[in-house]
PDB file of C-alpha atoms and ligand atoms in Angstrom:
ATOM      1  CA  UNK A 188     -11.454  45.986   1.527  1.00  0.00           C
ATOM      2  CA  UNK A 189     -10.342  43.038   3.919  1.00  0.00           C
ATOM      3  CA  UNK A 190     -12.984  40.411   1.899  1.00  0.00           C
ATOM      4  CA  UNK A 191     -14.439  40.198  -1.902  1.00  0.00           C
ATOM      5  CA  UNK A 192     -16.376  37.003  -0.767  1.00  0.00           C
ATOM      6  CA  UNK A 193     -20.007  37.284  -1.220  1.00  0.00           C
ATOM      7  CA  UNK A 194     -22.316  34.996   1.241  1.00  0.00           C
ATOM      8  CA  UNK A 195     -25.547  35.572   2.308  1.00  0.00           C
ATOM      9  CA  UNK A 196     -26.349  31.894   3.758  1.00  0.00           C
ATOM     10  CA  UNK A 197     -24.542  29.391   5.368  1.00  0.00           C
ATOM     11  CA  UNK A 198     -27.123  26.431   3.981  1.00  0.00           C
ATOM     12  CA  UNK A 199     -26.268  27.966   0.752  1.00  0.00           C
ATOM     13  CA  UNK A 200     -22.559  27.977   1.098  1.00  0.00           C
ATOM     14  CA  UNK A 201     -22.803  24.374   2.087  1.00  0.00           C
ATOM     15  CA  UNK A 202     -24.637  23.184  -1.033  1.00  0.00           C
ATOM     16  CA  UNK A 203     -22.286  25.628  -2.825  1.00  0.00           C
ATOM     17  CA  UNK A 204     -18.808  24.674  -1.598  1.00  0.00           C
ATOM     18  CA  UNK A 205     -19.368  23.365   2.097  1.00  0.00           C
ATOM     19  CA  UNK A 206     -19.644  19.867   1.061  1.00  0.00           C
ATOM     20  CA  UNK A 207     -16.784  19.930  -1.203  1.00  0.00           C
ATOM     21  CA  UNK A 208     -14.277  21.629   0.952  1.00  0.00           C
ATOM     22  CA  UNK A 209     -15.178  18.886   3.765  1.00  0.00           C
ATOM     23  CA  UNK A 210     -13.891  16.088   1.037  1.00  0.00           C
ATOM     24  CA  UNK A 211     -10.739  18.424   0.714  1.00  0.00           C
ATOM     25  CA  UNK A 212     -10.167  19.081   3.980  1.00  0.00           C
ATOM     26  CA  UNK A 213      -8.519  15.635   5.028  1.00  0.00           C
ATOM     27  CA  UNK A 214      -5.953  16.015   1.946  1.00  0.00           C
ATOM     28  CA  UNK A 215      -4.830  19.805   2.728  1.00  0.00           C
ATOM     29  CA  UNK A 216      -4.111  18.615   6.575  1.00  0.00           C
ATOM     30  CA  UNK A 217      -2.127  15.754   4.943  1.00  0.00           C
ATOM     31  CA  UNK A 218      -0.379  17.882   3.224  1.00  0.00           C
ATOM     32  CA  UNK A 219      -0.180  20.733   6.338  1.00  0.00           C
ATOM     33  CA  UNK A 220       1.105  18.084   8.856  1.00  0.00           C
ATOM     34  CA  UNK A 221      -0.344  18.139  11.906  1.00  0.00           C
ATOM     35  CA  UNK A 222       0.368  16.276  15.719  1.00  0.00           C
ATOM     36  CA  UNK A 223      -0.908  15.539  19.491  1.00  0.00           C
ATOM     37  CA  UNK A 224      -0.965  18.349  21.253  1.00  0.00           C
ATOM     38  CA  UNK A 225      -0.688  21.124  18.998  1.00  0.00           C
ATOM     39  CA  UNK A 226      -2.748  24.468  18.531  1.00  0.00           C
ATOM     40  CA  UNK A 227      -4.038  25.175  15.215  1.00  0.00           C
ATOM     41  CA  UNK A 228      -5.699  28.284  13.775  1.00  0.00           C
ATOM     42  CA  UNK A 229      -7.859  28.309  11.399  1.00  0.00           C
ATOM     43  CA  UNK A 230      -8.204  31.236   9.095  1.00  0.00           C
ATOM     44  CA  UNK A 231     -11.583  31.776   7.331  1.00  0.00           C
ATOM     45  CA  UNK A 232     -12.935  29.066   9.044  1.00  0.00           C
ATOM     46  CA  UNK A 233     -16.274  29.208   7.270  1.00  0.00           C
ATOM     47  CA  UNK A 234     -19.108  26.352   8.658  1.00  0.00           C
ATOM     48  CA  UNK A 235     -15.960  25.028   9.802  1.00  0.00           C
ATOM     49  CA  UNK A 236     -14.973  21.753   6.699  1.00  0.00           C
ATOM     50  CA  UNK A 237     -11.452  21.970   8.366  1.00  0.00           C
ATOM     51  CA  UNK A 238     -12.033  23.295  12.033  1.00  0.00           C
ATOM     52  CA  UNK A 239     -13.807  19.805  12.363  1.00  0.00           C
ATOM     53  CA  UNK A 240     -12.187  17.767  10.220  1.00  0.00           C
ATOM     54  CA  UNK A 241      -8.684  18.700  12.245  1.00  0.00           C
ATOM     55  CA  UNK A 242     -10.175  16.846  15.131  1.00  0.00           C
ATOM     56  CA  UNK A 243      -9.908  13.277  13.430  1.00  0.00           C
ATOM     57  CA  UNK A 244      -6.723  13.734  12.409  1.00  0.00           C
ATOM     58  CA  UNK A 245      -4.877  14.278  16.228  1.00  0.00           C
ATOM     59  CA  UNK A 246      -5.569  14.767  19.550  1.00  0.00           C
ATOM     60  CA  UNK A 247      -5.118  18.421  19.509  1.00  0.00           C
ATOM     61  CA  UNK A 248      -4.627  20.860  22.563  1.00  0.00           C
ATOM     62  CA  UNK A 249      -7.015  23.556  20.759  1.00  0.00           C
ATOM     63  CA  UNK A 250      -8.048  24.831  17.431  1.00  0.00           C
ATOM     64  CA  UNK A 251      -9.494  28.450  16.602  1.00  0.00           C
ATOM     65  CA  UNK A 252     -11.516  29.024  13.678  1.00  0.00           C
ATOM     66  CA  UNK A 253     -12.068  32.676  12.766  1.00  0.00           C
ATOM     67  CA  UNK A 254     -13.752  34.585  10.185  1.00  0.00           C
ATOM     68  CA  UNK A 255     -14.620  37.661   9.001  1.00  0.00           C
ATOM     69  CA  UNK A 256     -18.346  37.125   8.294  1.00  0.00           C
ATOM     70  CA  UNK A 257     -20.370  37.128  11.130  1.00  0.00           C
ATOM     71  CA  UNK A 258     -23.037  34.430   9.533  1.00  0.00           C
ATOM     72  CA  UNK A 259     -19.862  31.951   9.264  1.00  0.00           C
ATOM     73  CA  UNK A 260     -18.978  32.942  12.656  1.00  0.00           C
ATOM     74  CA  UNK A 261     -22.715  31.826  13.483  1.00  0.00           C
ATOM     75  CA  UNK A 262     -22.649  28.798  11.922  1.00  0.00           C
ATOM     76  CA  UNK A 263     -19.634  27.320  13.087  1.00  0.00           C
ATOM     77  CA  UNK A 264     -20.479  27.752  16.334  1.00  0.00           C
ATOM     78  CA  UNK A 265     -23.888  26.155  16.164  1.00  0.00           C
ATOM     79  CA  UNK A 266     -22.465  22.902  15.166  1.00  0.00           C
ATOM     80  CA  UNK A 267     -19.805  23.487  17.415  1.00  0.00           C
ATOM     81  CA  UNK A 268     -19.416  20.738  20.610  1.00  0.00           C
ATOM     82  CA  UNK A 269     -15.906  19.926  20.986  1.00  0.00           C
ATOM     83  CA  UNK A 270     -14.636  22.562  24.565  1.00  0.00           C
ATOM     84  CA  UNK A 271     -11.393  22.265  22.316  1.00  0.00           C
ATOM     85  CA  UNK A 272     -12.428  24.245  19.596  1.00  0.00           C
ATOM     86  CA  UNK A 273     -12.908  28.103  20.170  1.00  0.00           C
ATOM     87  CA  UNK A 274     -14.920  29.930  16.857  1.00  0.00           C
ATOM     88  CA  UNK A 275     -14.398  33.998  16.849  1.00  0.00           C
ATOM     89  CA  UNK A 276     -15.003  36.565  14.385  1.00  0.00           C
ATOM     90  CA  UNK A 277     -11.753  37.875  13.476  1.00  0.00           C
ATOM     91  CA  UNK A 278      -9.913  39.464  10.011  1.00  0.00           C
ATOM     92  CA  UNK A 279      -6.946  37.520   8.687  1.00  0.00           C
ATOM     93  CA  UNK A 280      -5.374  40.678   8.019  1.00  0.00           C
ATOM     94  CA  UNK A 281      -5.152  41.593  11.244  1.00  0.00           C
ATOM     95  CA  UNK A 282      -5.531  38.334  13.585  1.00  0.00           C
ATOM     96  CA  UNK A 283      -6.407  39.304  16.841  1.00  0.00           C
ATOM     97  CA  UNK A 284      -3.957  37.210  18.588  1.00  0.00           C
ATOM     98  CA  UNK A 285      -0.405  37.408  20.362  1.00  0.00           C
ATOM     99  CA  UNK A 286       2.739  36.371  18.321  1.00  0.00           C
ATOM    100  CA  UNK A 287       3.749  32.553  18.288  1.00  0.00           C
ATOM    101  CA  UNK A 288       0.338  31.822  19.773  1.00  0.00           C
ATOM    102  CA  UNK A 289      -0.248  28.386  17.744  1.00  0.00           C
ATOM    103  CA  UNK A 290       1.889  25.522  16.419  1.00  0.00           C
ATOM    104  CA  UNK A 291       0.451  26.003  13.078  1.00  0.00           C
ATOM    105  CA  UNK A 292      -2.091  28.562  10.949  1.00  0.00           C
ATOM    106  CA  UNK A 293      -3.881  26.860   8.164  1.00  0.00           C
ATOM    107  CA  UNK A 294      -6.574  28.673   5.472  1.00  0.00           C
ATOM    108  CA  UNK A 295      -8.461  25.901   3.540  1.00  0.00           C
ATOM    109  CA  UNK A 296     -10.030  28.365   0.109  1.00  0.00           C
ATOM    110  CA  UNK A 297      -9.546  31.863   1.567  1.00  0.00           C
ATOM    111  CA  UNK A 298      -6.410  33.617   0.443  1.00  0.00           C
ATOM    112  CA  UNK A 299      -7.888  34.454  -2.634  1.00  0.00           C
ATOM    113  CA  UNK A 300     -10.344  36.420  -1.315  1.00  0.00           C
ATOM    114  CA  UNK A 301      -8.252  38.261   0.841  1.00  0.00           C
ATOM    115  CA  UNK A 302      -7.230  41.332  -1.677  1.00  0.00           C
ATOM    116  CA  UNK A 303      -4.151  41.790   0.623  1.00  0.00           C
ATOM    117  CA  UNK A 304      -3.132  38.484   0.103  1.00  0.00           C
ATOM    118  CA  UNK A 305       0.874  39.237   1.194  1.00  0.00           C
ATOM    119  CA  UNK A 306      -0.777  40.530   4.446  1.00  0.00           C
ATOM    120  CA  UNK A 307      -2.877  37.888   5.517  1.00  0.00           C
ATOM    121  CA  UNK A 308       0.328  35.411   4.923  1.00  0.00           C
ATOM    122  CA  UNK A 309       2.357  38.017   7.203  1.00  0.00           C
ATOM    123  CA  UNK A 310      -0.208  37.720   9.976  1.00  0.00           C
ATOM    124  CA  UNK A 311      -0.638  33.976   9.471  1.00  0.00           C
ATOM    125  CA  UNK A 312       2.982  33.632   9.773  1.00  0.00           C
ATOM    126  CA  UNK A 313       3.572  36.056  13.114  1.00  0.00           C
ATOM    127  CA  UNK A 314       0.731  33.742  14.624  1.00  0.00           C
ATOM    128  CA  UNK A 315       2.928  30.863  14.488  1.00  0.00           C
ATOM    129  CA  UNK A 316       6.005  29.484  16.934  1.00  0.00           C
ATOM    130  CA  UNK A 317       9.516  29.281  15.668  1.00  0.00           C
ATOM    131  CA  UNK A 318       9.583  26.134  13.505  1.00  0.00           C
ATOM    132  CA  UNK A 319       5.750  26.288  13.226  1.00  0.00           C
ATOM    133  CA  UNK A 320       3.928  25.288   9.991  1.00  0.00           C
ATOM    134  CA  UNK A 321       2.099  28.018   7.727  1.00  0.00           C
ATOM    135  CA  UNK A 322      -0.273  26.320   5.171  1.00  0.00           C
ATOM    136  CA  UNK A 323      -2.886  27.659   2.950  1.00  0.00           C
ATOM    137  CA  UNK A 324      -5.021  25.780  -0.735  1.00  0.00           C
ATOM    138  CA  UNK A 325      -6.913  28.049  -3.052  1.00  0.00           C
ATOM    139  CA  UNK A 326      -8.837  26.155  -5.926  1.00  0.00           C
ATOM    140  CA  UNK A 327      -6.981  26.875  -9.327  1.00  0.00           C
ATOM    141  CA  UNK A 328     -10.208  28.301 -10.678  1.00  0.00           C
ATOM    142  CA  UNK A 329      -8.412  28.771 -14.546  1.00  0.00           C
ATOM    143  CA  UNK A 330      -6.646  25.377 -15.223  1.00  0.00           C
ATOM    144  CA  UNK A 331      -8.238  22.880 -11.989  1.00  0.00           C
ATOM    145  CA  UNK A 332     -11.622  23.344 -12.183  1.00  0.00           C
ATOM    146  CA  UNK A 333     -13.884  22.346 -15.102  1.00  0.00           C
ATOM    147  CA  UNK A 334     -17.150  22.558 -13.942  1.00  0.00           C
ATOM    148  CA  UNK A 335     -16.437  26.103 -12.887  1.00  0.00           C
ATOM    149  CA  UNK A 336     -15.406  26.504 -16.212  1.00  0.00           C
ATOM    150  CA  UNK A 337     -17.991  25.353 -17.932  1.00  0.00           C
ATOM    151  CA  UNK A 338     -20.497  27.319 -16.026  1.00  0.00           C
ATOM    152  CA  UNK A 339     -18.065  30.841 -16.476  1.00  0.00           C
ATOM    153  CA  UNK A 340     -17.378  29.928 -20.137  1.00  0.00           C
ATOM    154  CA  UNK A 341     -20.703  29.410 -20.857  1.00  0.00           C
ATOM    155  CA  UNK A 342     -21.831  32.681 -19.346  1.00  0.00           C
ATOM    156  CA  UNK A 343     -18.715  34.805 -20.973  1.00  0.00           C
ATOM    157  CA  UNK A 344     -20.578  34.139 -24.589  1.00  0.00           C
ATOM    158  CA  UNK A 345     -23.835  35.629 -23.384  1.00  0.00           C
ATOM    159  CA  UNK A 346     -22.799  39.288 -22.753  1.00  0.00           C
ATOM    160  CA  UNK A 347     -19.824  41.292 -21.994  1.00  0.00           C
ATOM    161  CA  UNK A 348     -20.686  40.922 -18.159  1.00  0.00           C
ATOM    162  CA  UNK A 349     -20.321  37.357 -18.104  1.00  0.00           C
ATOM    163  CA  UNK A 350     -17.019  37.909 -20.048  1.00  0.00           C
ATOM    164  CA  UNK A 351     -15.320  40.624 -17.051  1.00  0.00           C
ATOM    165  CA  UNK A 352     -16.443  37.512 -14.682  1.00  0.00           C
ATOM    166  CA  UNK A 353     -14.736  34.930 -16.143  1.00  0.00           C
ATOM    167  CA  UNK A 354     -11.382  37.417 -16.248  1.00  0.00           C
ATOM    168  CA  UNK A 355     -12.069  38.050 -12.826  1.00  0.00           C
ATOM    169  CA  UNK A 356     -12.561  34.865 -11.254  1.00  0.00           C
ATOM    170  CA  UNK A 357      -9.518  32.989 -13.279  1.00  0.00           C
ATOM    171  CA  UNK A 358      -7.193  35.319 -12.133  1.00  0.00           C
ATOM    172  CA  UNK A 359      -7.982  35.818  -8.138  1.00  0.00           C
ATOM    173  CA  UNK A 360      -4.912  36.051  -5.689  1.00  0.00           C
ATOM    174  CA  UNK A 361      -2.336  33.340  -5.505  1.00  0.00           C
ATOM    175  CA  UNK A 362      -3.995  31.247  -7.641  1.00  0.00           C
ATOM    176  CA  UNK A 363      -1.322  30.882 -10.552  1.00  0.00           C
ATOM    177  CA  UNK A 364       1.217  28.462 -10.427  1.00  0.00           C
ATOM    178  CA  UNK A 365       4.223  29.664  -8.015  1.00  0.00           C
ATOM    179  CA  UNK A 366       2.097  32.809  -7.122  1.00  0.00           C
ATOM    180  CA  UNK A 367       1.448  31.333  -3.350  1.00  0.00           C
ATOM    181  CA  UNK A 368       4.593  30.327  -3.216  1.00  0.00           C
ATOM    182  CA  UNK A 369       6.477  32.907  -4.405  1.00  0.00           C
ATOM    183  CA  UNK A 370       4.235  35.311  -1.748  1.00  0.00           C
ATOM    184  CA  UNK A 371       4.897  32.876   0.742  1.00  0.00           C
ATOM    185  CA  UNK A 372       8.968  32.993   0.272  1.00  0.00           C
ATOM    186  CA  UNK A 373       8.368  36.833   0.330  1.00  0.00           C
ATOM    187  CA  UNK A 374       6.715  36.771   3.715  1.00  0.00           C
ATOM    188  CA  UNK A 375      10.049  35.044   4.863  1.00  0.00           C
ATOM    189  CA  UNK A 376       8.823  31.246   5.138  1.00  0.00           C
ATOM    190  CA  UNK A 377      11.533  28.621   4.875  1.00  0.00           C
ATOM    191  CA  UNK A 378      11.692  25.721   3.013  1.00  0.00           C
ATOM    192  CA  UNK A 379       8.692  26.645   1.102  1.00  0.00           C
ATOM    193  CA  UNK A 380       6.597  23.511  -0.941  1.00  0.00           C
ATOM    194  CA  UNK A 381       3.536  23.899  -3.481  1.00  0.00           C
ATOM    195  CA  UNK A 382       1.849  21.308  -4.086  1.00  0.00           C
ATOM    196  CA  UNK A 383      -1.655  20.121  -5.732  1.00  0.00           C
ATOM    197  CA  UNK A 384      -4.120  18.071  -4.086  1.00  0.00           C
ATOM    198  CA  UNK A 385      -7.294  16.435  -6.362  1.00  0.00           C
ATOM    199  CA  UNK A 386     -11.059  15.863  -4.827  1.00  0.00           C
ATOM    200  CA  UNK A 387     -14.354  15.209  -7.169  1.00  0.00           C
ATOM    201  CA  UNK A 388     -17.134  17.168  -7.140  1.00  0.00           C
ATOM    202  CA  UNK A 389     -20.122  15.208  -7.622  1.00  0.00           C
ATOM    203  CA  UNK A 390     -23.622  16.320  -8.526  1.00  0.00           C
ATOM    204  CA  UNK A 391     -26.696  14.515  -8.842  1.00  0.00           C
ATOM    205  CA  UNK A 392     -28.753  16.566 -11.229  1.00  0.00           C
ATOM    206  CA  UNK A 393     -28.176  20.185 -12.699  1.00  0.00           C
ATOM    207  CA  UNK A 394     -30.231  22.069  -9.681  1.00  0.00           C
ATOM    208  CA  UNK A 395     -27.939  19.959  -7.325  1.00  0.00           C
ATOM    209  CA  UNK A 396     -25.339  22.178  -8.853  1.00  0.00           C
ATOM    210  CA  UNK A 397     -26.974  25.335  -9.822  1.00  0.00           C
ATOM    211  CA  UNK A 398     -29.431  25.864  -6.641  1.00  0.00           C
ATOM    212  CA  UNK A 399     -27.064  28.145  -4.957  1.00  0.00           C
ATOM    213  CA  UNK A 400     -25.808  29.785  -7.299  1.00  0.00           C
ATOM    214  CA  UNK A 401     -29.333  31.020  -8.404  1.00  0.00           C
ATOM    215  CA  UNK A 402     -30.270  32.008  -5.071  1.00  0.00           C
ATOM    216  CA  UNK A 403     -27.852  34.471  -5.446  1.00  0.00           C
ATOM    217  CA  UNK A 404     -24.306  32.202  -3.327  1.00  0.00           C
ATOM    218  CA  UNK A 405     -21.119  33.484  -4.080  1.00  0.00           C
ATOM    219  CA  UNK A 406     -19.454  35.136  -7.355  1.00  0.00           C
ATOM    220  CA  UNK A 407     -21.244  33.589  -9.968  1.00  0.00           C
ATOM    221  CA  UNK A 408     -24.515  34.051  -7.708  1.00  0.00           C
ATOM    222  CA  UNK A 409     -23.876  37.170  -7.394  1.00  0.00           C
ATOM    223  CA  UNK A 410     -23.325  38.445 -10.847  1.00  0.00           C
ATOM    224  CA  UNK A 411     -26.549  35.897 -12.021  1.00  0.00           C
ATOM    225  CA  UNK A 412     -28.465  38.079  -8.990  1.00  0.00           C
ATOM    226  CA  UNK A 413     -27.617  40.818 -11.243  1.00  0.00           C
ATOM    227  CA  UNK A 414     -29.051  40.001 -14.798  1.00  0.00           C
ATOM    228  CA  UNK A 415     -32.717  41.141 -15.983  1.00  0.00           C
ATOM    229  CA  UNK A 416     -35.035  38.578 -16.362  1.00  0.00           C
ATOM    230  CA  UNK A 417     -34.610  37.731 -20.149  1.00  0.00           C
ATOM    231  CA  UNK A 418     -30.820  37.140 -19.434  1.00  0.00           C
ATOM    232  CA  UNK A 419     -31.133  35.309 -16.786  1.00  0.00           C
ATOM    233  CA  UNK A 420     -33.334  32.681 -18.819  1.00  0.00           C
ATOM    234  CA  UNK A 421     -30.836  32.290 -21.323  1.00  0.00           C
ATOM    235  CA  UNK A 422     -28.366  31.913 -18.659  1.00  0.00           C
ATOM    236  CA  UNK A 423     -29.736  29.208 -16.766  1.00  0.00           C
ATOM    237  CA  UNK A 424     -30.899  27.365 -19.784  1.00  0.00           C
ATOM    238  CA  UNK A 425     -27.789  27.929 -21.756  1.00  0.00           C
ATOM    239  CA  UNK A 426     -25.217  26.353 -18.241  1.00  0.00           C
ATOM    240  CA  UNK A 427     -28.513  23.705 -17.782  1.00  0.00           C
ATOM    241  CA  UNK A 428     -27.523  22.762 -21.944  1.00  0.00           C
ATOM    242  CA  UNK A 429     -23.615  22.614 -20.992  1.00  0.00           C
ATOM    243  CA  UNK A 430     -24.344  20.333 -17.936  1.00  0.00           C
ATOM    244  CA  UNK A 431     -26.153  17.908 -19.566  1.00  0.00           C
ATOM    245  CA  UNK A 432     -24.212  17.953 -22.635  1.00  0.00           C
ATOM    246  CA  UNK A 433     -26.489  16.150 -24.661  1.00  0.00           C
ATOM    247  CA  UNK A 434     -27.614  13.772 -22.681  1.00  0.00           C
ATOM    248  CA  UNK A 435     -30.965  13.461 -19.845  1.00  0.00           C
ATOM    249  CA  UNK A 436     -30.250  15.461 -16.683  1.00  0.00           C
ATOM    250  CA  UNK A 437     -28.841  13.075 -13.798  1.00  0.00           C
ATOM    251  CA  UNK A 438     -25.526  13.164 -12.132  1.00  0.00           C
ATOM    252  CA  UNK A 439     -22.130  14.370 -13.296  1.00  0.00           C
ATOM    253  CA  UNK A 440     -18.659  14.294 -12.098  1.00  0.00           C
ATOM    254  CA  UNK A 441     -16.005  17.086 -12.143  1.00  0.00           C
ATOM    255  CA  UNK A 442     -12.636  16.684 -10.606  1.00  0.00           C
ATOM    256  CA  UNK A 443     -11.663  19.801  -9.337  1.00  0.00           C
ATOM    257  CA  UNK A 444      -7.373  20.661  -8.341  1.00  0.00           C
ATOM    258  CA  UNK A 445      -6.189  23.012  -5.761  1.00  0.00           C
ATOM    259  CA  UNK A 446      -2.960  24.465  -4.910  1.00  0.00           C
ATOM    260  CA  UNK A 447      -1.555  23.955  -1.609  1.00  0.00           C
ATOM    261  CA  UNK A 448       1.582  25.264   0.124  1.00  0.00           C
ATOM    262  CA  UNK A 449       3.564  25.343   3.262  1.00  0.00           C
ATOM    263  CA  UNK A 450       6.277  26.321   4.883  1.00  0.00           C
ATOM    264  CA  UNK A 451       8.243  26.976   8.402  1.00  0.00           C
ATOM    265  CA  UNK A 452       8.604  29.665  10.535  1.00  0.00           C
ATOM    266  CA  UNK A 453      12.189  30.556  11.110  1.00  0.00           C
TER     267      UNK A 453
HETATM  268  C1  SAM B 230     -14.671  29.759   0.273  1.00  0.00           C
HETATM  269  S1  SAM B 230     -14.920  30.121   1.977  1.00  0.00           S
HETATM  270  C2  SAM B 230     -13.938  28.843   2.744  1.00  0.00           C
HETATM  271  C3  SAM B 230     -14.456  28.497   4.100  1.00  0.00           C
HETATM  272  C4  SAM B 230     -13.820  27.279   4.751  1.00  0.00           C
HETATM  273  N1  SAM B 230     -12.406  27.482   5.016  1.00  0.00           N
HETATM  274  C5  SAM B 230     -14.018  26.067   3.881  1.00  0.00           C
HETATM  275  O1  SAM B 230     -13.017  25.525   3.376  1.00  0.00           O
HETATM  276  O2  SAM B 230     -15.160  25.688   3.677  1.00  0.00           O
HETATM  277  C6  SAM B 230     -13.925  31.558   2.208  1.00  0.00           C
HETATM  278  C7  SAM B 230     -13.997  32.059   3.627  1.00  0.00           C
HETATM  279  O3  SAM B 230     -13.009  33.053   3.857  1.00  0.00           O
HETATM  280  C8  SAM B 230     -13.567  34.026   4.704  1.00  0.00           C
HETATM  281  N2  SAM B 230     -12.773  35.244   4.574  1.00  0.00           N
HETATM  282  C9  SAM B 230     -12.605  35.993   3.462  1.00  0.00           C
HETATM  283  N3  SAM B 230     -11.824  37.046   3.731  1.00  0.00           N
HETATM  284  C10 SAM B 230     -11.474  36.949   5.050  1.00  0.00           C
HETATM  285  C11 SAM B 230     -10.668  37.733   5.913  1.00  0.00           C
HETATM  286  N4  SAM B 230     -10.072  38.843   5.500  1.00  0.00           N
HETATM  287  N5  SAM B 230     -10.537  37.339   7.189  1.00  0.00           N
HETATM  288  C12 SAM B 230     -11.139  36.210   7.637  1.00  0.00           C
HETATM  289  N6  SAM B 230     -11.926  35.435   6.865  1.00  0.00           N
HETATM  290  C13 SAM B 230     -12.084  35.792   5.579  1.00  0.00           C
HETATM  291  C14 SAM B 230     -14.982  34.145   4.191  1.00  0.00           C
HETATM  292  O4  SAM B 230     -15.832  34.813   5.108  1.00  0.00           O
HETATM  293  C15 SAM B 230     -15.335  32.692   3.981  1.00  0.00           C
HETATM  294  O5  SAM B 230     -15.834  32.082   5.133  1.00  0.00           O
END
């Protein structure tokens, strides 16, 4: 298996993640580096937060986005109108493109669905020119990410399912501190840096947050899409109760951390 992430809907991503990855977008190119004239891949590209946001940031030659689900693919290239950037469905596993094709290969959220996490870094890396940059972020869903938590930790005490997805989604690839680094430095990247960069997720009611995941949008969708419909009451009123924590339903705040590394090709 090349993916474990579940979409269905590129609207539904958006309200789901699309928003919030556009806010960290800006901070993980920061953090990348990125100058005039330089090709940049990106890898999982999704509705494309960081394929567009790279355009602000310098006058690049060209940027790729690719990625392996064909409704992303889709997507991207709808709102695509920039003859600079080129969207393709592609696996980051096996990137169909010639070695030292691009200055740099960035993945904004994707490594840790990529079960062969080592590989994807590997490809990302033989992508990239001599003295290229390789740069990934993956959200540090057990210690950086509260409102995930709350939602997970809520679900764990209604049934033993809930439980095996909280276990499953804390510990996804490179997600531990040192673990993308550690697989980076393995893949032969020099002078290797992990970082954390900080956004906000802000809601403005409880359905603002929970809409997509009960239409059935990524992990926690998915396993929701599975209860019967007595446990999914209970669910949704019992994450609905966590939200508001005691007070009327309106808008919350949750700042959410990712980790972010990067290093040179040699
Ligand atoms: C959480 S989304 C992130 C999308 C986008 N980078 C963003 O920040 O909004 C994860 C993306 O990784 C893509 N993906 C997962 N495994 C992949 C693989 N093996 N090759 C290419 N893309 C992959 C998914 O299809 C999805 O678009």
């Amino acid at each position: 298996m090349t993916s474990s992430f579940n979409v269905h809907d590129a609207a539904g991503y958006e309200q789901l993640m699309g928003r919030w990855s556009k806010r960290l977008a800006p901070l993980f190119i920061d953090f990348a580096g990125v100058a005039d004239n330089e090709r940049i891949l990106d890898v999982g590209c999704g509705n494309g937060s960081l394929t567009f946001a790279l355009t602000g940031k310098a006058n690049l030659s060209a940027i790729v986005g690719i990625d392996y689900a064909p409704v992303f693919v889709a997507e991207a290239m709808r709102r695509n109108g920039d003859p600079k950037i080129t969207i393709r469905q592609g696996d980051a596993c096996d990137l169909p493109f010639e070695d030292g094709a691009f200055d740099r290969s960035m993945a904004l959220l994707v490594l840790h669905f990529v079960p062969e996490t080592a590989k994807a870094v590997g490809e990302m890396r033989r992508v990239v020119r001599r003295g290229g940059v390789v740069a990934a972020a993956v959200w540090d869903h057990l210690g950086g990410m509260p409102g995930m938590r709350m939602m997970l930790d809520t679900l764990a005490t209604l049934g033993e399912g809930g439980r095996q997805l909280r276990n499953r989604y804390c510990f996804q690839p490179t997600m531990q501190p040192g673990e993308m680094k550690r697989t980076f430095v393995a893949q032969g990247l020099l002078g290797v840096t992990e970082s954390q960069l900080m956004i906000r997720m802000d809601y403005q009611s409880f359905d603002d947050l929970w809409a997509p995941i009960a239409a059935g949008e990524g992990p926690l969708g998915k396993f929701v899409a599975s209860l019967d419909a007595a446990e999914r009451a209970r669910a949704d009123a019992a994450v609905r109760d966590a939200y508001q924590a005691g007070r009327p339903d309106g808008p919350r705040s949750f700042a959410n951390v990712a980790w972010a590394c990067r290093g040179i090709v040699p």
